[in-house]
Coordinates of C-alpha atoms and ligand atoms in Angstrom, one line a residue:
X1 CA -12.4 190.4 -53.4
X2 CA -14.1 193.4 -52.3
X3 CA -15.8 191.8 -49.3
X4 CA -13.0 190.0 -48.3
X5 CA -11.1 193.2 -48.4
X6 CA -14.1 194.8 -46.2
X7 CA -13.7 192.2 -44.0
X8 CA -10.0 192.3 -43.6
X9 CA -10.4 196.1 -43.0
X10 CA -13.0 195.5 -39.9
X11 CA -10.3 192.8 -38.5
X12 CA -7.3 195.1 -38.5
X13 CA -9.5 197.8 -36.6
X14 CA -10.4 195.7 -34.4
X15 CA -7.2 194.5 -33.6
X16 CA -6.4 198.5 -33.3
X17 CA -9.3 198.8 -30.3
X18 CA -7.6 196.0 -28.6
X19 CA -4.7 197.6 -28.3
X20 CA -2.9 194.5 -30.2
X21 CA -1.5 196.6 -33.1
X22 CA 0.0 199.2 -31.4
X23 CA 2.1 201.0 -34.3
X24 CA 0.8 202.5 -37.5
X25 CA 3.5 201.1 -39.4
X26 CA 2.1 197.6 -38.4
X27 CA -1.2 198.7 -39.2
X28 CA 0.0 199.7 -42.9
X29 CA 1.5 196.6 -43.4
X30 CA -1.5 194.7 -42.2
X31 CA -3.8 196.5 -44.7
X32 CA -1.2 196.3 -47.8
X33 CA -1.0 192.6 -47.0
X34 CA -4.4 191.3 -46.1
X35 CA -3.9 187.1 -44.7
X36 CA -6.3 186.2 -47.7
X37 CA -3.3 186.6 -50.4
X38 CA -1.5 184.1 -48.2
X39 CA -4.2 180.8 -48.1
X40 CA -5.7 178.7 -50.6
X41 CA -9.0 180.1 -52.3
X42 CA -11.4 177.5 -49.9
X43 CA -9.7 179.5 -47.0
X44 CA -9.9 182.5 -48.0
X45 CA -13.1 183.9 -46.9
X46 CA -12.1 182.7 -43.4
X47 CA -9.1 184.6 -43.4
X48 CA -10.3 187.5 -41.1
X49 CA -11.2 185.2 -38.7
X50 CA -8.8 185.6 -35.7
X51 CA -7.6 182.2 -35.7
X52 CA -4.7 179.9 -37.2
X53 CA -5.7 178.4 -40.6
X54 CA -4.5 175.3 -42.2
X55 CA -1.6 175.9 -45.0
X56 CA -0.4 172.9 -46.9
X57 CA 1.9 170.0 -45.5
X58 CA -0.1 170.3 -42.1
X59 CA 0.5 173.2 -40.9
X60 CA -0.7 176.6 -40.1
X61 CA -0.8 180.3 -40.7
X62 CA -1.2 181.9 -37.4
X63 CA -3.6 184.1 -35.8
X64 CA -3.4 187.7 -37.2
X65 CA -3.2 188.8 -33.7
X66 CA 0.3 186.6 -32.6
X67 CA 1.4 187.9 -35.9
X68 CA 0.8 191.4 -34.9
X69 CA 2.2 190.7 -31.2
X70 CA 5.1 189.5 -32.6
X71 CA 5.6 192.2 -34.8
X72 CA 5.3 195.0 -32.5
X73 CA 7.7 193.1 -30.1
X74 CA 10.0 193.4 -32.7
X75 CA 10.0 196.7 -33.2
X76 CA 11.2 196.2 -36.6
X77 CA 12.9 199.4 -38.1
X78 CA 13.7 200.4 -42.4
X79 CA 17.0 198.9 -43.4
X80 CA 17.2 196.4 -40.4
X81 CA 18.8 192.8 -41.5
X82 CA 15.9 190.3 -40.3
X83 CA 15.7 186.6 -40.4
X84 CA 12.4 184.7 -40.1
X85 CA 12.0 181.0 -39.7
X86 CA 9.4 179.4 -40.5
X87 CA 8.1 180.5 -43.5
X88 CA 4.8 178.6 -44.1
X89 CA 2.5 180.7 -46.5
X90 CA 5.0 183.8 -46.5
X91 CA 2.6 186.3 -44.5
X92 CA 4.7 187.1 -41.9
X93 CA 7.8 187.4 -44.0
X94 CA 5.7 190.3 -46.4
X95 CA 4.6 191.7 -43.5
X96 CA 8.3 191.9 -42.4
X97 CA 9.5 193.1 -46.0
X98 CA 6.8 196.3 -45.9
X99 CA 8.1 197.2 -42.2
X100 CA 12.0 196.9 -42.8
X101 CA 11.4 198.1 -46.9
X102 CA 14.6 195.8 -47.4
X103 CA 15.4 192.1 -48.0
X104 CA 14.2 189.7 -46.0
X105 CA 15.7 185.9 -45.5
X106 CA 13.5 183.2 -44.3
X107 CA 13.7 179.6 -44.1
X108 CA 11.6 176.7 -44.6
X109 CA 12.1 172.9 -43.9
X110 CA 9.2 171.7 -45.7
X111 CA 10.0 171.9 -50.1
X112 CA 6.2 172.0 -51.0
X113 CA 6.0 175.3 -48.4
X114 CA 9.0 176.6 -49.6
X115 CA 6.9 176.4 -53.0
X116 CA 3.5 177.6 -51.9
X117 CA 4.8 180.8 -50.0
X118 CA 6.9 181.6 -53.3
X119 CA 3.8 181.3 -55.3
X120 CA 1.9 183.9 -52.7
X121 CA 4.8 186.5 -52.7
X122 CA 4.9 186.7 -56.3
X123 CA 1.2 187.2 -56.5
X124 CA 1.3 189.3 -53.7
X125 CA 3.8 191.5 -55.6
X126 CA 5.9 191.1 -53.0
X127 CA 9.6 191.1 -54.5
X128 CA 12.2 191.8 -51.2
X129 CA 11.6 188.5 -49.2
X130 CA 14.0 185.3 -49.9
X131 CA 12.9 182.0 -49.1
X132 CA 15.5 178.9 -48.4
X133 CA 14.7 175.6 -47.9
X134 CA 16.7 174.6 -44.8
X135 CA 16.7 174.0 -41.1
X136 CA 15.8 176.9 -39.9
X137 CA 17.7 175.9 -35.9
X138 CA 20.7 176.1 -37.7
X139 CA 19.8 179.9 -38.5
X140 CA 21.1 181.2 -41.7
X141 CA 24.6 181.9 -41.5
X142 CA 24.9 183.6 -45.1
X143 CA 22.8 186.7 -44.2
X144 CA 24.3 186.6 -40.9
X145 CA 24.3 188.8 -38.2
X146 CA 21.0 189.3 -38.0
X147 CA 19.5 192.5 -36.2
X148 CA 16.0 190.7 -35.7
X149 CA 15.5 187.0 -35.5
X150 CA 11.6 185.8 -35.6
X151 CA 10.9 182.1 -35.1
X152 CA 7.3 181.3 -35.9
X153 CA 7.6 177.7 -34.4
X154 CA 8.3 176.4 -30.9
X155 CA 11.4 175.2 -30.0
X156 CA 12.1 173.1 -27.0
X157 CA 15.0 175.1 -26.6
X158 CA 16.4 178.3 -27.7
X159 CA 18.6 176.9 -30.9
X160 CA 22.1 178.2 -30.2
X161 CA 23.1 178.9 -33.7
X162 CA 20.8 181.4 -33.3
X163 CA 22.3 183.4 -30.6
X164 CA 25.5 183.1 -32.2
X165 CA 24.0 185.1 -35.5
X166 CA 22.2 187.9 -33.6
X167 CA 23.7 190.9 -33.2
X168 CA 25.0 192.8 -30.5
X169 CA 21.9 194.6 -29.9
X170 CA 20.0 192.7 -31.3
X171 CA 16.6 190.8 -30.9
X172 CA 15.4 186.9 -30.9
X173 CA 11.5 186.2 -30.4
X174 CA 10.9 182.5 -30.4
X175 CA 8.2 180.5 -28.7
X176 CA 10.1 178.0 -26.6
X177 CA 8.2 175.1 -24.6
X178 CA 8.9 171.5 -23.1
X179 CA 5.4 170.5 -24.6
X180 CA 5.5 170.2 -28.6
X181 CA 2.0 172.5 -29.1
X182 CA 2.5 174.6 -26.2
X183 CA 5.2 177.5 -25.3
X184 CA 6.2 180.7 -23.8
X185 CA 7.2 183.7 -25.9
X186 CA 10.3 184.7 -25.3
X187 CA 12.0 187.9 -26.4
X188 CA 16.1 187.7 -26.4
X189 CA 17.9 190.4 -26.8
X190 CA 21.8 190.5 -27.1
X191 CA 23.3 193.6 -25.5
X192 CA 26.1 195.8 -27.1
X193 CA 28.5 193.6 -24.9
X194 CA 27.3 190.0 -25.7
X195 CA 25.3 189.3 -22.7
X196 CA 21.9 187.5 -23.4
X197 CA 18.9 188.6 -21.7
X198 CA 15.8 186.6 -21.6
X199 CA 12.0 188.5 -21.3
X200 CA 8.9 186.2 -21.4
X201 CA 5.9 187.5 -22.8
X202 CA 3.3 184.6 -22.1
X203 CA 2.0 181.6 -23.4
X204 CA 1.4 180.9 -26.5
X205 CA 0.6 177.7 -29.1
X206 CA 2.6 177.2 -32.3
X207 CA 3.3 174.1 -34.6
X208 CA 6.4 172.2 -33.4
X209 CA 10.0 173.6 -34.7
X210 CA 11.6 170.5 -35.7
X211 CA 15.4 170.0 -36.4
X212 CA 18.9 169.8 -35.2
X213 CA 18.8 171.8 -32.6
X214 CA 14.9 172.1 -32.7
X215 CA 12.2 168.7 -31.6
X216 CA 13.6 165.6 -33.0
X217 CA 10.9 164.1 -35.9
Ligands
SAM1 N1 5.3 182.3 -40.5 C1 4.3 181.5 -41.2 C2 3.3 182.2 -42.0 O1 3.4 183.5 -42.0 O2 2.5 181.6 -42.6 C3 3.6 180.5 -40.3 C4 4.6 179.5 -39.8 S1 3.9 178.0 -39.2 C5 3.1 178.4 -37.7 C6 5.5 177.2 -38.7 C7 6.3 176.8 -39.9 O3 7.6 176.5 -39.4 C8 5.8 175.6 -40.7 O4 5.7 175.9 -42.0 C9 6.9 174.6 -40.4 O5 7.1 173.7 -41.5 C10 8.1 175.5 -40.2 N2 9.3 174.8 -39.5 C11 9.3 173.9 -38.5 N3 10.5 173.6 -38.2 C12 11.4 174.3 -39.0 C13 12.8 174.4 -39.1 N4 13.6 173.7 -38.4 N5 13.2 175.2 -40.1 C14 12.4 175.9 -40.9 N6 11.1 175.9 -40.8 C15 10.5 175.1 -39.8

């Protein structure tokens, strides 16, 4: 544990230097949530590596540094109302929980994921994040508006549901693509009067989000 802690430690500096993690509240989080509380033990000691890993079902945890990119595009703030999708192992969605210190909703279409990231909050400690089992391109209208939206899949589209539950003000970052593995990072935002502005950030390569309004399986 201690050298995989060490380990951890030299990663998130390093991702400092580069200029990546920009905030120090990202850097906190980073450190109270190391990536190797989020994969299974044969993983672990690869978990500082700055690379996706395999997580059950076929898919992946992503690199820490598009988990820190994403983040910091965010600018997540305490008490905002945040939505991922995708949950996959839960990383992201602790990291989320320590930078907005309240309850956090995400969704997951794949039941033994749903399970797995459960199982790595709890032993995380990690008590403020909510997982659903759902379609995430539907967004989840319960918890609705949302003041952040974070999609950790690519969508071939940006899912309209999803505009509909951001609020004014608010922002959307999804990875959106006409290839299944490969996307641009977009970053929504929805002004005070409903207009939707589009920024794209650059390419990037995440898992496909599948669904309704997502790719067709
Ligand atoms: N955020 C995750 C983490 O911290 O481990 C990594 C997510 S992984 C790159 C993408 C996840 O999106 C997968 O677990 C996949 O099953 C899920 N996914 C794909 N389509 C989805 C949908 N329509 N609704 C919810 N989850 C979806």
């Amino acid at each position: 544990m201690e050298q995989l802690d060490g380990l951890w430690r030299r990663r998130v500096a390093s991702l400092v230097e580069e200029g990546i993690i920009r905030s120090e509240a990202v850097r906190r989080a980073f450190l109270r949530y190391p990536r190797y509380l989020f994969v299974e033990k044969r993983y672990q000691s690869y978990a500082h590596v700055d690379e996706p890993l395999p997580i059950p079902a076929g898919q992946t945890v992503s690199a820490p540094h598009m988990v820190a990119i994403m983040l910091e595009l965010a600018e997540l703030e305490r008490g905002m109302n945040v939505l991922e999708i995708g949950t996959g192992s839960g990383w992201n969605a602790a990291l989320i929980a320590e930078l907005v210190k309240s309850d956090v909703y995400t969704v997951e279409r794949i039941p033994e994921l749903v399970e797995f990231a459960r199982r790595n909050l709890e032993r995380a400690g990690v008590k403020n994040v909510h997982v659903f089992l759902g379609d995430g391109t539907k967004g989840f209208p319960p918890k609705a508006p949302y003041d952040r939206m974070i999609v950790t899949a690519g969508a071939p589209k940006v899912p309209e549901p999803l505009i509909e539950q951001l609020k004014p003000g608010g922002r959307l970052i999804i990875p959106v693509g006409s290839h299944h593995l490969w996307q641009e990072l977009y970053v929504m935002t929805k002004t005070e009067d409903g207009e939707v502005r589009k920024k794209r950030w650059g390419g990037v390569a995440f898992v496909p989000l599948m669904g309704e309004h997502g790719w067709r399986g």
